[in-house]
Structure formats: structure tokens, C-alpha cells
Tab-separated table of C-alpha atoms in Angstrom:
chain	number	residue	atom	x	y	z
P	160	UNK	CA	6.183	74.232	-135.935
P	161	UNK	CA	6.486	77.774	-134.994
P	162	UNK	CA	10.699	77.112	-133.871
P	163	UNK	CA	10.657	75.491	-136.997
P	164	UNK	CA	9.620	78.742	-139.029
P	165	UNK	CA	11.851	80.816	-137.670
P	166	UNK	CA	14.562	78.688	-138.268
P	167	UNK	CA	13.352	78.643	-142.053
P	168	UNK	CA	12.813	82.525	-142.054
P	169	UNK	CA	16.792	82.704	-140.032
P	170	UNK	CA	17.898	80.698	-142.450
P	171	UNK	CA	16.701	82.185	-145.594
P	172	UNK	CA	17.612	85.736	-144.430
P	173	UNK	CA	21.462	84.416	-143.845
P	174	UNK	CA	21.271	83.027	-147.030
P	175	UNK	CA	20.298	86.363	-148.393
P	176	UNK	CA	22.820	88.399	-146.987
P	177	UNK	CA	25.782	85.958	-148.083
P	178	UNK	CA	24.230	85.832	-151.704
P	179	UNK	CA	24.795	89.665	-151.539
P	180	UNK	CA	28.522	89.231	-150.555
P	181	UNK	CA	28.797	87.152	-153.376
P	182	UNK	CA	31.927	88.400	-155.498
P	183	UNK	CA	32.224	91.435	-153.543
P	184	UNK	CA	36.036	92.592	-154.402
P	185	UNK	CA	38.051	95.414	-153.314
P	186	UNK	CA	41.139	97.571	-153.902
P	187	UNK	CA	42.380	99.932	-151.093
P	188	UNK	CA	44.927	102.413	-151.208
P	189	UNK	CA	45.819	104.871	-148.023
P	190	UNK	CA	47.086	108.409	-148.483
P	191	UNK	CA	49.279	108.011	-145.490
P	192	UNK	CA	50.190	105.094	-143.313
P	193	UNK	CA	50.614	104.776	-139.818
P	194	UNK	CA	54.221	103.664	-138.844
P	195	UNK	CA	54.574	99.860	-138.469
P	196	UNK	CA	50.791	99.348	-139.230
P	197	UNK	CA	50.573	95.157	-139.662
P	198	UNK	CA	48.286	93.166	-141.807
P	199	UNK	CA	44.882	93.881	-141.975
P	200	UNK	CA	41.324	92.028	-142.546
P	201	UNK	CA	38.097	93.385	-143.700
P	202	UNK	CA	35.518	91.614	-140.655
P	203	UNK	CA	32.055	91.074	-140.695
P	204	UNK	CA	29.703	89.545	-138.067
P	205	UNK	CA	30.093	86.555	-139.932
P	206	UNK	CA	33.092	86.119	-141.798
P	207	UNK	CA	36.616	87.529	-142.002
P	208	UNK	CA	38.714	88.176	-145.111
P	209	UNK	CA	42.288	86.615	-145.696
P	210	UNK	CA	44.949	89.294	-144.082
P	211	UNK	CA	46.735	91.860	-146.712
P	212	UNK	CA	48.587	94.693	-146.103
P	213	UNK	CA	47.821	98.387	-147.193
P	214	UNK	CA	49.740	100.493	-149.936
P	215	UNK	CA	49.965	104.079	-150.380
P	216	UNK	CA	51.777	104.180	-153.577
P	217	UNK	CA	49.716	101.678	-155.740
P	218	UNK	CA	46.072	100.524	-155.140
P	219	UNK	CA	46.387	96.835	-153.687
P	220	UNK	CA	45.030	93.655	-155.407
P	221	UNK	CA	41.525	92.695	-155.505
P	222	UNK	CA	40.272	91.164	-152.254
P	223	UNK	CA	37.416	89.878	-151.339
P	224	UNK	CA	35.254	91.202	-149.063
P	225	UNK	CA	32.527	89.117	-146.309
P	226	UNK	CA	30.035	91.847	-146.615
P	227	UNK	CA	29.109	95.538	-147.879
P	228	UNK	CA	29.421	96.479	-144.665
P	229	UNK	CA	32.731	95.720	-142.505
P	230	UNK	CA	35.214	96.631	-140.122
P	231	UNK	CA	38.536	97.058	-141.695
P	232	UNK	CA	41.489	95.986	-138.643
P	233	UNK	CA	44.402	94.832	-137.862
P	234	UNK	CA	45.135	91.226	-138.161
P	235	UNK	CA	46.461	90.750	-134.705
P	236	UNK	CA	46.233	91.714	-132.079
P	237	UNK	CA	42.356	92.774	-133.347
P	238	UNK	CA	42.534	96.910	-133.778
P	239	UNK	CA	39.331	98.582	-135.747
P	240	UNK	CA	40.682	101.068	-137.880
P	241	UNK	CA	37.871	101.712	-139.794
P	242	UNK	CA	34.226	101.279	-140.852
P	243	UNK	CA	33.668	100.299	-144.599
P	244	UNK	CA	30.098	100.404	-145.780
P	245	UNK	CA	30.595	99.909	-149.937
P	246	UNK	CA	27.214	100.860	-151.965
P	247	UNK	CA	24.322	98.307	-153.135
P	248	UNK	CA	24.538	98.225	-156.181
P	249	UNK	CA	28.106	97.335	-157.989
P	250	UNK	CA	30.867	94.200	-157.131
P	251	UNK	CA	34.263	95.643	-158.010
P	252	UNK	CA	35.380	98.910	-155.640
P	253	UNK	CA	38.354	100.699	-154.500
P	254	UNK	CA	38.842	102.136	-151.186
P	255	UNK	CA	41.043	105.616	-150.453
P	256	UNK	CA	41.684	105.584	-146.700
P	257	UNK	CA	42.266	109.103	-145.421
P	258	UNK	CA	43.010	110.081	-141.949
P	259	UNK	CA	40.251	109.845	-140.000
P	260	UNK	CA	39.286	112.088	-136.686
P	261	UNK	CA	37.411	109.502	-134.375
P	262	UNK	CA	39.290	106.445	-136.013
P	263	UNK	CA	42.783	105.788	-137.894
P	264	UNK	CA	41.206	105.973	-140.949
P	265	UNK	CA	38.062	107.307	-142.851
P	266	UNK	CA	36.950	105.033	-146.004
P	267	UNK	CA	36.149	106.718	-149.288
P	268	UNK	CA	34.593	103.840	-151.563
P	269	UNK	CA	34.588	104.627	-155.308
P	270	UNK	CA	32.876	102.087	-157.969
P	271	UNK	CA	35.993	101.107	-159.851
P	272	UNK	CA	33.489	100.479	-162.869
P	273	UNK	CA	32.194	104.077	-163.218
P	274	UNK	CA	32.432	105.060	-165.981
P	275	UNK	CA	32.483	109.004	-165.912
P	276	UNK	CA	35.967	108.111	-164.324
P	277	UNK	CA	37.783	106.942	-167.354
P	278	UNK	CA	41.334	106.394	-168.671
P	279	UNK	CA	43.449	109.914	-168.328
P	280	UNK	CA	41.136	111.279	-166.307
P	281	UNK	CA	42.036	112.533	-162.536
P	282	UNK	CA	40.027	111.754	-159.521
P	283	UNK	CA	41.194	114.880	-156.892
P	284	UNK	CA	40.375	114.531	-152.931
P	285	UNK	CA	40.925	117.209	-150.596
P	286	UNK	CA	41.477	116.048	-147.372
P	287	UNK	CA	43.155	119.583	-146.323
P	288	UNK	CA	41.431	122.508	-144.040
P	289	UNK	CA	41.898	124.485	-147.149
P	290	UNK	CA	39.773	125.498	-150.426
P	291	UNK	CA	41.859	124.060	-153.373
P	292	UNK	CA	41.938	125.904	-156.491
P	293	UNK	CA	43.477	124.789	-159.976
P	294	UNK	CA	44.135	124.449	-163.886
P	295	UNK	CA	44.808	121.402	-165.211
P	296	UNK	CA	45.534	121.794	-169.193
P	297	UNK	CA	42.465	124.115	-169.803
P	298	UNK	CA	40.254	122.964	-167.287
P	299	UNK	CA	39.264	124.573	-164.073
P	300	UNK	CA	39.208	122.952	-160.789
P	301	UNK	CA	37.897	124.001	-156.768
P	302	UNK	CA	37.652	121.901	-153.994
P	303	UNK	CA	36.522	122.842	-150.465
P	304	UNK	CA	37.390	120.765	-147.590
P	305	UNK	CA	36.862	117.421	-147.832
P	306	UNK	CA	35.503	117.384	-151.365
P	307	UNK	CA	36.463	115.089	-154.202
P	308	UNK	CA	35.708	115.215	-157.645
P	309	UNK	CA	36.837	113.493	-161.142
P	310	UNK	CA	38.463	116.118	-163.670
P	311	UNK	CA	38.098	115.157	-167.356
P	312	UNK	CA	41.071	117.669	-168.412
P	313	UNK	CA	41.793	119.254	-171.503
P	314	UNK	CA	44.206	121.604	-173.551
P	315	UNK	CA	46.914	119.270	-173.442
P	316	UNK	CA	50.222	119.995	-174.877
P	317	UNK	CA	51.657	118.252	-178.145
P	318	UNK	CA	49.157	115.583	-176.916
P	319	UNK	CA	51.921	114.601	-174.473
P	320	UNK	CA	51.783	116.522	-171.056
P	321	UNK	CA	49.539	119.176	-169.278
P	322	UNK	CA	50.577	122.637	-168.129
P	323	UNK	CA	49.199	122.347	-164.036
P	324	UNK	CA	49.128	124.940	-161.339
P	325	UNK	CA	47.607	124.410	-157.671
P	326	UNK	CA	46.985	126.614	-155.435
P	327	UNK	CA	45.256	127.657	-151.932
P	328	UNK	CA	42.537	130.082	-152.506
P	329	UNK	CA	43.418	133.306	-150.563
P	330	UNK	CA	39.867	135.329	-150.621
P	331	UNK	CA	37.564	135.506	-153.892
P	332	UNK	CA	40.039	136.656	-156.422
P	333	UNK	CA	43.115	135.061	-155.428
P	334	UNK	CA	45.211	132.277	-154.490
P	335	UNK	CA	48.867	131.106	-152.766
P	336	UNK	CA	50.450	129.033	-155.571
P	337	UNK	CA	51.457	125.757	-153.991
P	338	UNK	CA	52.662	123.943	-157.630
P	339	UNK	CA	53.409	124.708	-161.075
P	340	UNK	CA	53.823	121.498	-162.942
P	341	UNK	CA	53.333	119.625	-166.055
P	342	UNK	CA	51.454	115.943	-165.901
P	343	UNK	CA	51.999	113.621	-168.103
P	344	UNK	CA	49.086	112.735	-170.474
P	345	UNK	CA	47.870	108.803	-170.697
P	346	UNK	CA	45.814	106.715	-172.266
P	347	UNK	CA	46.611	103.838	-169.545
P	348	UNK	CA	46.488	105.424	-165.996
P	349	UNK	CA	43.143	106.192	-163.908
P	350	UNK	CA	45.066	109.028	-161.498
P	351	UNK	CA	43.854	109.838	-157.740
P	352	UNK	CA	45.034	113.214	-156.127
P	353	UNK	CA	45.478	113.287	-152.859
P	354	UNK	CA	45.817	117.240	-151.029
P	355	UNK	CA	46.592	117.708	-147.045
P	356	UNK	CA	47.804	119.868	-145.043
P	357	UNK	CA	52.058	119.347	-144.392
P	358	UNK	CA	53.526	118.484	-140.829
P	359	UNK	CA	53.276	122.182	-139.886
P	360	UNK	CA	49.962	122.367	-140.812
P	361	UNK	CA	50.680	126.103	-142.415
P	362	UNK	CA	50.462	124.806	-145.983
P	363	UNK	CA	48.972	122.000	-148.526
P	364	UNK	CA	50.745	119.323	-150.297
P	365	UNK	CA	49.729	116.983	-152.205
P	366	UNK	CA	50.671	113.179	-154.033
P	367	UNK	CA	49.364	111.184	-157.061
P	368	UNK	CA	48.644	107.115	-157.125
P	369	UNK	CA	48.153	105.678	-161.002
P	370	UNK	CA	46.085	102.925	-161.365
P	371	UNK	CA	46.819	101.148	-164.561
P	372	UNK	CA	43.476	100.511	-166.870
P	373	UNK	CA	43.141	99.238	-170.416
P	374	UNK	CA	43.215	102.046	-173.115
P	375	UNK	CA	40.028	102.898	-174.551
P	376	UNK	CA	39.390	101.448	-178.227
């Protein structure tokens, strides 16, 4: 009776966790790629996704996912490249991979339904050793290392572009300009911001992804 129980208990508890899988979906996009990375599967203990590959200049389809928490790796031969623990509450997320110290990459999950991230806004992620500073239309942006952070901006000109400049903050008052720019404004694109340091390491750059969303009504 007692084997019998735990089987019951075993059971219910596997049940549980694959009812919490349940229409778990997932976008990724990486900021860089590693040269000749192959296809990849999001693994759990249980289950393993279908293989996909990775962009880095458009966020992927939506894929589903075996559990909230999983080991993004290489197809095969089996390489982890990453641990990807997605929140509890919310289905539908995307996925920036960034370089990672201890592992190829380093997950940042967003909810792609969240709402304070809307249509023309900006989400900006600074993966750099440096403190970015900026002005995007009228609004006011800093990021420290490793910091991300949606911008909402305004002041836009003719209703058709904003005036941008970027920089690396260079003591309290001042900064080294790295870009002066104008962005396009939309009504259809969701825009992530990626900032790192360049192959010397001496300076930031930077690179934009769009992700296409329905215009607000």
C-alpha cells in the first residue's frame, strides 16, 4: 500500500510539473554568436525541445520549451551553453543571450507580454565594463554595467525620427561620445539595444534587433 502511495504522490507531482510546461514558448536572440555554433535544444530532465538554430539579427520563432527551467545546448554532439530558468508566472518569453563568463552564454529572459515594453519603445542592455550614458529624443538614459532598462522616448522629430547621442561616461560631468544618430520612430517595432565593449576592448559599440509587434489602436 505504502509503494503504492508513493507511486500516486510520484505520479501526481510529474503530472504537476508537465502541466506547468504546458504552452511554455520562447523567442531567443544572441548579441553575438560563436563561429560555426550548430543547432541547439532547450533540455530538461525530462524532455528535450525540437533543434533550432540561434539568430542575432532577428528574434527566432516561437519554440516550445520542456520546462521553466532548462539547459539550452547544442544539438550534437551534447554542449551546455547555458542555463535558462524563465519566471512563474507568464507563457510567452524571449531570451537575449549575452556572453557569458563561466559558460558561452548568459540568458536574459524578458516577458514578451509586458506591457511597460510597448510598440516604439527601446529595451537597452549593457553588457560593456562601461557606464553608458545617453539622449534619446528628449529622454535621458544611464546604464552601469550589466544593467538593462526599457526607454519610453520622447521629443521626436516631425513625428518621424529621433535626434540620439551615446556616450561613455568619463567622471560625473562628462562623457566620450561614442554615436550621434537619428532612429527612426515606429509604431510597429519593439527595439533591443545591445552595448559591449569592441575587439580591443578600449571602447563600446553597440547594435539594434527590431522585433515586429502590432501597432497600438
Amino acid at each position: 500500500m505504502r509503494t503504492f502511495i508513493l507511486f500516486i504522490l510520484f505520479g501526481c507531482t510529474f503530472l504537476s510539473a508537465q502541466e506547468k510546461a504546458r504552452g511554455l514558448q520562447v523567442r531567443f536572440v544572441a548579441q553575438h554568436l560563436p563561429k560555426g555554433l550548430p543547432e541547439v535544444v532547450a533540455a530538461s530532465e525530462e524532455e528535450t525541445s525540437e533543434a533550432f538554430k540561434i539568430p542575432k539579427n532577428n528574434l527566432s520563432e516561437r519554440f516550445k520549451v520542456p520546462a521553466r527551467e532548462f539547459v539550452l545546448q547544442t544539438a550534437s554532439p551534447v554542449k551546455p551553453l547555458s542555463k535558462v530558468t524563465l519566471p512563474e508566472s507568464g507563457t510567452d518569453f524571449i531570451v537575449l543571450l549575452v556572453p557569458g563568463e563561466d559558460t558561452v552564454f548568459r540568458a536574459i529572459v524578458l516577458n514578451s507580454k509586458n506591457t511597460a515594453f510597448r510598440p516604439g519603445n527601446f529595451y537597452l542592455l549593457n553588457t560593456s565594463k562601461e557606464t553608458i550614458v545617453g539622449k534619446i529624443g528628449t529622454t535621458q538614459c544611464m546604464l552601469k554595467p550589466g544593467e538593462g532598462e526599457v526607454v519610453r522616448p520622447a521629443g521626436a522629430r516631425d513625428e518621424r525620427f529621433y535626434d540620439v547621442l551615446l556616450g561613455i561616461r568619463d567622471g560625473e560631468n562628462s562623457a566620450r561620445p561614442i554615436s550621434s544618430s537619428r532612429w527612426p520612430l515606429s509604431k510597429r517595432t519593439r527595439t533591443y539595444v545591445f552595448f559591449f565593449n569592441d575587439v580591443s576592448g578600449k571602447s563600446v559599440d553597440f547594435r539594434a534587433v527590431d522585433e515586429f509587434v502590432p501597432e497600438e489602436q
